[in-house]
Amino acid sequence: MADPSKITRLRVLSGMRSTGKLHLGNYVGALKNWVDLQNSGRYNCFFFIADWHALTTDYADTSLVKQNSIDVLLDWLAAGLDPKLSVMFIQSHVPQHAELFVLFSMITPLGWLERNPTYKEQRENIHDKDLGTYGFLGYPVLQAADILIYQAGYVPVGQDQAAHVELTREIARRFNQFYPRRDGSGFVFPEPQTLLTPSPKLPGTDGRKMSKSYGNTVMLTDPEPVVRQKLKTMVTDPARVRRTDPGNPDVCPVGDLHKIFSSAETINSVNAGCRSAGIGCIECKSWAANALLEVLKPMQERRRQYEENPRLAWDILEAGSAQAREASEATMVQVRAAMQMSKEYEGAG
Ligand code: TRP
Ligand code: SF4
């Protein structure tokens, strides 16, 4: 098991909401980066499933939350997150997050939350759910607690989360101002840095950004025939109508897939073949499918052992959550002391 008490290496922390099975866009945009950070051996990595955050939008029907958490976990393990190297846990099993959330709620000005761009955008765009709740407004306060409770140095996230990490830094600063350590030795919270995931544009089968809500995804669990079928229906360079028309891989979503997943050799063949009409789109797409399957197959292989024995995966989450409770309680002891609210009896007056 990874040892969370070792803070000689910098801590990395990130999370994903329990949204269910992941697609290639989730892999390229986040998960692959997490696996690389883990394997670099330079950090103490904490990765967690934000099931409370899932409730901010799905509170009215909680029937899928737990299964969604398990599906996310299986994809993490499939992609190569390794419980020997990273602490994987589930937010709702670490009540310390909620305690710190309450304390942060006391010091976070409402204006900071109302001005948050994600909040404004979602309130304007999501109409099939009532987002007029206290929990939804407080989403970034909970996220700040998730991050700061591990005194994390780095938070690997996509650009869409950068504003939340910035708010986390502001909350850390405000806490540190009000409650410096009582022994004069500085502050409880470091200001975490965003580790922006270098995310190449990954198109879905319709050419738009791959996204669950567009229904254009390739799932990490899609079997080979499904992957091949999805690629067959994928849109291509619209200028290439007939087999004899030359095309341009730089304006073709299939060309984008090659750039991310194919070998330099294949990319050269695509470039030459497409521009000279030497290859057809059907052949080109089958090469792209091959490249995707080379990434997906080892994942699906690794996933199998956990699908056959889901208990194994749950045990990993339980053990990780115990480690997370230990690490987060260590921070809470410092938080309570700085706020003069420690649990020890300190005498009268
Ligand atoms: N808000 C993040 C997302 O939607 C999930 C998340 C919750 C998170 N808490 C976090 C990410 C803490 C990084 C750190 O993707
Ligand atoms: Fe796109 Fe490949 Fe067809 Fe060129 S040959 S248009 S890159 S699918």
Coordinates of C-alpha atoms and ligand atoms in Angstrom, one line a residue:
M1 CA 0.0 0.0 0.0
A2 CA 1.1 3.5 -0.7
D3 CA 2.1 5.3 2.5
P4 CA 0.1 8.5 2.9
S5 CA 2.2 9.7 5.9
K6 CA 5.2 10.1 3.6
I7 CA 5.2 13.7 2.7
T8 CA 8.7 13.9 1.5
R9 CA 7.4 13.8 -2.0
L10 CA 4.8 16.4 -3.0
R11 CA 1.2 15.4 -2.9
V12 CA -0.9 15.2 -6.0
L13 CA -4.6 15.1 -5.6
S14 CA -7.4 14.9 -8.1
G15 CA -11.0 13.6 -8.3
M16 CA -13.8 12.7 -10.7
R17 CA -17.4 12.8 -10.1
S18 CA -19.2 9.4 -10.1
T19 CA -20.5 9.6 -13.6
G20 CA -20.3 6.0 -14.6
K21 CA -18.2 4.3 -17.3
L22 CA -15.6 6.5 -18.8
H23 CA -14.9 7.2 -22.5
L24 CA -11.7 7.8 -24.4
G25 CA -12.1 11.6 -23.9
N26 CA -12.0 11.1 -20.2
Y27 CA -8.9 8.9 -20.6
V28 CA -7.0 11.3 -22.9
G29 CA -8.2 14.4 -21.0
A30 CA -7.4 13.3 -17.4
L31 CA -6.9 9.6 -16.6
K32 CA -3.8 9.1 -18.8
N33 CA -2.2 12.0 -17.1
W34 CA -2.9 10.6 -13.7
V35 CA -1.4 7.3 -14.6
D36 CA 1.7 9.1 -15.9
L37 CA 2.0 11.1 -12.7
Q38 CA 1.7 8.0 -10.6
N39 CA 4.3 6.1 -12.7
S40 CA 6.8 9.0 -12.6
G41 CA 7.4 8.1 -8.9
R42 CA 7.8 11.7 -8.1
Y43 CA 4.6 12.3 -6.2
N44 CA 2.4 10.9 -3.5
C45 CA -0.8 10.5 -5.5
F46 CA -4.4 10.6 -4.1
F47 CA -7.2 10.0 -6.5
F48 CA -10.8 10.0 -5.4
I49 CA -14.4 9.5 -6.6
A50 CA -16.4 12.6 -5.8
D51 CA -19.8 11.0 -5.0
W52 CA -21.0 13.9 -2.9
H53 CA -20.2 16.2 -5.8
A54 CA -22.4 13.9 -8.0
L55 CA -25.2 14.7 -5.7
T56 CA -25.1 18.4 -6.5
T57 CA -26.8 17.6 -9.8
D58 CA -28.3 14.1 -9.1
Y59 CA -29.7 14.5 -5.6
A60 CA -33.3 13.7 -6.8
D61 CA -32.4 10.2 -7.9
T62 CA -29.5 8.5 -6.1
S63 CA -30.2 5.0 -7.4
L64 CA -27.2 5.0 -9.7
V65 CA -24.6 6.9 -7.7
K66 CA -23.0 3.9 -6.1
Q67 CA -22.9 1.8 -9.2
N68 CA -21.5 4.8 -11.1
S69 CA -18.7 5.1 -8.5
I70 CA -17.8 1.4 -9.0
D71 CA -17.8 1.8 -12.8
V72 CA -15.4 4.8 -12.5
L73 CA -13.1 2.8 -10.2
L74 CA -13.0 -0.2 -12.6
D75 CA -12.0 2.1 -15.4
W76 CA -9.3 3.6 -13.2
L77 CA -7.8 0.2 -12.4
A78 CA -8.2 -0.8 -16.1
A79 CA -6.3 2.3 -17.2
G80 CA -3.4 1.5 -14.9
L81 CA -4.0 3.3 -11.6
D82 CA -2.4 1.0 -9.1
P83 CA -3.3 0.7 -5.4
K84 CA 0.3 0.0 -4.6
L85 CA 1.4 3.4 -6.0
S86 CA -1.7 5.6 -5.5
V87 CA -4.3 6.1 -2.8
M88 CA -7.7 5.6 -4.4
F89 CA -10.7 6.4 -2.3
I90 CA -14.3 7.6 -2.2
Q91 CA -15.2 11.0 -0.9
S92 CA -18.2 9.9 1.2
H93 CA -16.1 7.5 3.2
V94 CA -13.9 10.3 4.4
P95 CA -16.1 12.5 6.7
Q96 CA -13.2 14.8 7.3
H97 CA -13.9 16.4 3.9
A98 CA -17.4 17.4 5.2
E99 CA -15.9 18.8 8.4
L100 CA -13.5 21.0 6.6
F101 CA -16.3 22.0 4.1
V102 CA -18.4 23.3 7.0
L103 CA -15.5 25.4 8.3
F104 CA -14.7 26.8 4.9
S105 CA -18.4 27.6 4.4
M106 CA -18.1 30.0 7.3
I107 CA -15.3 32.0 5.8
T108 CA -16.2 31.9 2.1
P109 CA -17.9 35.1 0.9
L110 CA -21.0 34.5 -1.1
G111 CA -19.8 36.8 -3.9
W112 CA -16.9 34.5 -4.7
L113 CA -19.4 31.7 -5.3
E114 CA -21.9 33.7 -7.2
R115 CA -19.2 35.0 -9.5
N116 CA -17.8 31.6 -10.2
P117 CA -17.9 31.1 -14.0
T118 CA -18.9 27.4 -13.9
Y119 CA -21.7 28.2 -11.6
K120 CA -23.1 30.9 -13.8
E121 CA -22.7 28.9 -16.9
Q122 CA -24.4 25.8 -15.6
R123 CA -27.3 27.8 -14.0
E124 CA -27.9 29.3 -17.5
N125 CA -27.5 26.1 -19.5
I126 CA -29.0 23.3 -17.4
H127 CA -32.7 23.4 -17.3
D128 CA -33.8 19.8 -16.8
K129 CA -32.6 19.9 -13.1
D130 CA -33.2 22.3 -10.3
L131 CA -29.8 23.6 -9.5
G132 CA -31.1 26.3 -7.1
T133 CA -29.7 24.5 -4.0
Y134 CA -27.2 25.5 -1.4
G135 CA -25.1 22.4 -2.2
F136 CA -24.7 23.4 -5.9
L137 CA -23.6 27.0 -5.0
G138 CA -21.2 25.5 -2.5
Y139 CA -19.7 23.0 -5.0
P140 CA -16.3 24.7 -5.2
V141 CA -16.1 25.1 -1.4
L142 CA -16.4 21.3 -1.1
Q143 CA -13.8 21.0 -3.8
A144 CA -11.5 23.3 -1.9
A145 CA -11.9 21.1 1.1
D146 CA -11.1 18.0 -1.0
I147 CA -7.8 19.5 -2.1
L148 CA -6.6 21.3 1.0
I149 CA -7.4 18.5 3.4
Y150 CA -4.4 16.7 1.8
Q151 CA -2.3 19.8 1.8
A152 CA -1.8 18.9 -1.8
G153 CA 0.8 20.7 -3.9
Y154 CA -0.5 19.8 -7.3
V155 CA -3.9 19.3 -8.7
P156 CA -4.0 17.7 -12.2
V157 CA -7.1 18.9 -13.9
G158 CA -8.4 20.2 -17.3
Q159 CA -8.8 23.8 -18.1
D160 CA -12.5 23.6 -17.1
Q161 CA -11.5 23.2 -13.5
A162 CA -8.8 25.9 -13.3
A163 CA -11.3 28.4 -11.8
H164 CA -12.1 26.0 -9.0
V165 CA -8.5 25.5 -8.1
E166 CA -8.0 29.3 -8.1
L167 CA -10.9 29.6 -5.7
T168 CA -9.2 26.9 -3.6
R169 CA -6.1 29.1 -3.4
E170 CA -8.2 32.1 -2.3
I171 CA -9.9 30.0 0.4
A172 CA -6.5 28.8 1.6
R173 CA -5.2 32.3 1.8
R174 CA -8.2 33.5 3.7
F175 CA -8.1 30.7 6.2
N176 CA -4.3 31.2 6.7
Q177 CA -4.9 34.9 7.3
F178 CA -7.6 34.3 10.0
Y179 CA -6.0 31.3 11.6
P180 CA -2.2 31.1 11.3
R181 CA -0.6 28.3 13.3
R182 CA -0.6 29.2 17.0
D183 CA 3.1 28.4 17.5
G184 CA 4.0 31.1 14.9
S185 CA 5.4 28.4 12.5
G186 CA 3.5 29.6 9.5
F187 CA 0.3 28.4 7.9
V188 CA -1.7 25.2 7.7
F189 CA -2.5 25.3 4.0
P190 CA -0.1 25.5 1.1
E191 CA -1.6 27.1 -2.0
P192 CA -2.0 24.3 -4.6
Q193 CA -0.9 24.6 -8.2
T194 CA -2.9 23.5 -11.1
L195 CA -1.1 20.9 -13.2
L196 CA -2.9 21.5 -16.5
T197 CA -3.5 18.4 -18.4
P198 CA -2.1 18.8 -21.9
S199 CA -5.3 17.7 -23.6
P200 CA -5.2 17.2 -27.4
K201 CA -8.5 17.8 -29.0
L202 CA -10.2 14.4 -29.1
P203 CA -13.2 14.3 -31.5
G204 CA -16.1 12.0 -31.1
T205 CA -17.7 10.1 -33.9
D206 CA -19.6 13.1 -35.1
G207 CA -16.5 15.3 -35.2
R208 CA -17.5 17.4 -32.1
K209 CA -15.6 17.1 -28.8
M210 CA -16.1 13.6 -27.4
S211 CA -18.7 14.0 -24.7
K212 CA -21.2 11.7 -23.0
S213 CA -24.0 14.3 -23.6
Y214 CA -23.4 14.3 -27.4
G215 CA -23.7 10.5 -27.6
N216 CA -20.5 10.4 -29.8
T217 CA -18.2 8.5 -27.5
V218 CA -15.9 5.4 -27.7
M219 CA -16.1 3.8 -24.2
L220 CA -13.1 2.3 -22.6
T221 CA -15.2 -0.9 -22.3
D222 CA -16.4 -1.0 -25.9
P223 CA -15.5 -4.5 -27.4
E224 CA -13.6 -4.6 -30.7
P225 CA -16.6 -5.0 -33.0
V226 CA -18.3 -1.9 -31.4
V227 CA -15.1 0.2 -31.8
R228 CA -14.8 -0.8 -35.4
Q229 CA -18.5 -0.1 -36.1
K230 CA -18.3 3.3 -34.4
L231 CA -15.2 4.2 -36.5
K232 CA -16.9 3.2 -39.7
T233 CA -19.7 5.7 -39.1
M234 CA -17.3 8.5 -38.0
V235 CA -17.4 11.7 -40.0
T236 CA -14.4 12.5 -42.3
D237 CA -13.1 15.5 -44.3
P238 CA -16.3 16.7 -46.0
A239 CA -14.4 17.7 -49.1
R240 CA -13.6 14.0 -49.7
V241 CA -16.8 12.9 -51.2
R242 CA -15.7 10.3 -53.7
R243 CA -12.9 7.7 -53.3
T244 CA -10.9 9.6 -56.0
D245 CA -11.1 13.0 -54.3
P246 CA -8.0 13.9 -52.3
G247 CA -8.6 14.7 -48.7
N248 CA -6.8 16.6 -45.8
P249 CA -6.2 14.7 -42.5
D250 CA -5.7 18.1 -40.8
V251 CA -9.4 18.9 -41.2
C252 CA -10.6 15.3 -40.6
P253 CA -11.7 14.0 -37.2
V254 CA -10.2 10.6 -38.1
G255 CA -7.0 12.4 -38.9
D256 CA -7.1 13.8 -35.4
L257 CA -7.5 10.4 -33.9
H258 CA -4.4 9.2 -35.8
K259 CA -2.4 12.1 -34.5
I260 CA -3.2 11.1 -30.9
F261 CA -3.1 7.3 -31.1
S262 CA -1.1 6.2 -34.2
S263 CA 2.6 5.6 -34.8
A264 CA 4.6 8.1 -36.8
E265 CA 4.8 5.6 -39.5
T266 CA 1.0 5.2 -39.8
I267 CA 0.6 9.0 -39.6
N268 CA 2.9 9.3 -42.6
S269 CA 0.9 6.8 -44.6
V270 CA -2.3 8.6 -43.7
N271 CA -0.9 11.9 -44.8
A272 CA 0.5 10.7 -48.1
G273 CA -2.5 8.3 -48.9
C274 CA -5.2 10.8 -48.0
R275 CA -3.8 13.8 -49.9
S276 CA -3.1 11.7 -53.0
A277 CA -6.4 9.7 -52.8
G278 CA -4.1 6.7 -52.6
I279 CA -6.0 5.2 -49.7
G280 CA -9.8 5.2 -49.1
C281 CA -11.4 6.4 -45.9
I282 CA -12.5 2.9 -45.0
E283 CA -8.9 1.7 -44.9
C284 CA -7.8 4.8 -43.0
K285 CA -10.5 4.2 -40.4
S286 CA -9.6 0.6 -39.9
W287 CA -6.0 1.8 -39.1
A288 CA -7.4 4.3 -36.6
A289 CA -9.5 1.5 -35.1
N290 CA -6.4 -0.7 -34.8
A291 CA -4.6 2.1 -32.9
L292 CA -7.5 2.7 -30.5
L293 CA -7.8 -1.0 -29.9
E294 CA -4.1 -1.2 -29.0
V295 CA -4.8 1.2 -26.2
L296 CA -8.1 -0.3 -25.2
K297 CA -7.3 -4.0 -25.2
P298 CA -4.8 -4.1 -22.3
M299 CA -7.2 -2.0 -20.3
Q300 CA -10.1 -4.4 -21.0
E301 CA -7.8 -7.3 -20.1
R302 CA -6.9 -5.7 -16.7
R303 CA -10.6 -4.8 -16.1
R304 CA -11.7 -8.4 -16.5
Q305 CA -10.2 -9.7 -13.2
Y306 CA -12.2 -7.0 -11.3
E307 CA -15.4 -7.6 -13.2
E308 CA -15.2 -11.2 -12.3
N309 CA -14.6 -10.3 -8.7
P310 CA -16.0 -6.8 -8.0
R311 CA -15.3 -7.3 -4.3
L312 CA -11.6 -6.9 -5.1
A313 CA -12.2 -3.5 -6.4
W314 CA -14.4 -2.4 -3.5
D315 CA -11.7 -3.6 -1.1
I316 CA -9.2 -1.4 -2.8
L317 CA -11.5 1.6 -2.3
E318 CA -12.1 0.7 1.3
A319 CA -8.4 0.4 2.0
G320 CA -7.6 3.6 0.2
S321 CA -10.4 5.4 2.1
A322 CA -8.9 4.2 5.4
Q323 CA -5.5 5.7 4.3
A324 CA -7.3 8.9 3.2
R325 CA -9.0 9.2 6.6
E326 CA -5.7 9.0 8.3
A327 CA -4.1 11.6 6.1
S328 CA -7.0 14.0 6.3
E329 CA -7.4 13.6 10.1
A330 CA -3.8 14.6 10.5
T331 CA -4.6 17.9 8.7
M332 CA -7.8 18.4 10.7
V333 CA -5.8 18.2 13.9
Q334 CA -3.8 21.2 12.6
V335 CA -6.9 23.0 11.4
R336 CA -8.7 22.6 14.8
A337 CA -5.6 23.7 16.6
A338 CA -5.1 26.8 14.5
M339 CA -8.8 27.7 15.1
Q340 CA -8.4 27.0 18.8
M341 CA -11.0 24.3 18.6
S342 CA -8.9 21.2 19.2
K343 CA -10.5 18.3 20.9
E344 CA -8.0 18.2 23.8
Y345 CA -8.9 19.6 27.2
E346 CA -6.8 22.7 27.6
G347 CA -7.7 23.8 31.1
A348 CA -10.0 26.6 32.2
G349 CA -9.8 30.1 30.9
Ligands
TRP1 N1 -15.1 19.2 -10.0 C1 -14.3 18.1 -10.6 C2 -14.9 17.7 -11.9 O1 -16.0 17.9 -12.2 C3 -14.3 16.9 -9.6 C4 -13.6 17.2 -8.3 C5 -14.2 17.3 -7.1 C6 -12.2 17.5 -8.1 N2 -13.3 17.6 -6.1 C7 -12.1 17.7 -6.7 C8 -11.1 17.6 -9.0 C9 -10.8 18.0 -6.2 C10 -9.9 17.9 -8.5 C11 -9.7 18.1 -7.1 O2 -14.1 17.1 -12.7
SF4_2 FE1 -10.0 11.4 -43.1 FE2 -8.5 9.3 -43.4 FE3 -10.5 9.8 -45.1 FE4 -8.3 11.3 -45.1 S1 -8.5 9.2 -45.7 S2 -10.5 12.0 -45.2 S3 -7.8 11.3 -42.9 S4 -10.7 9.3 -43.0

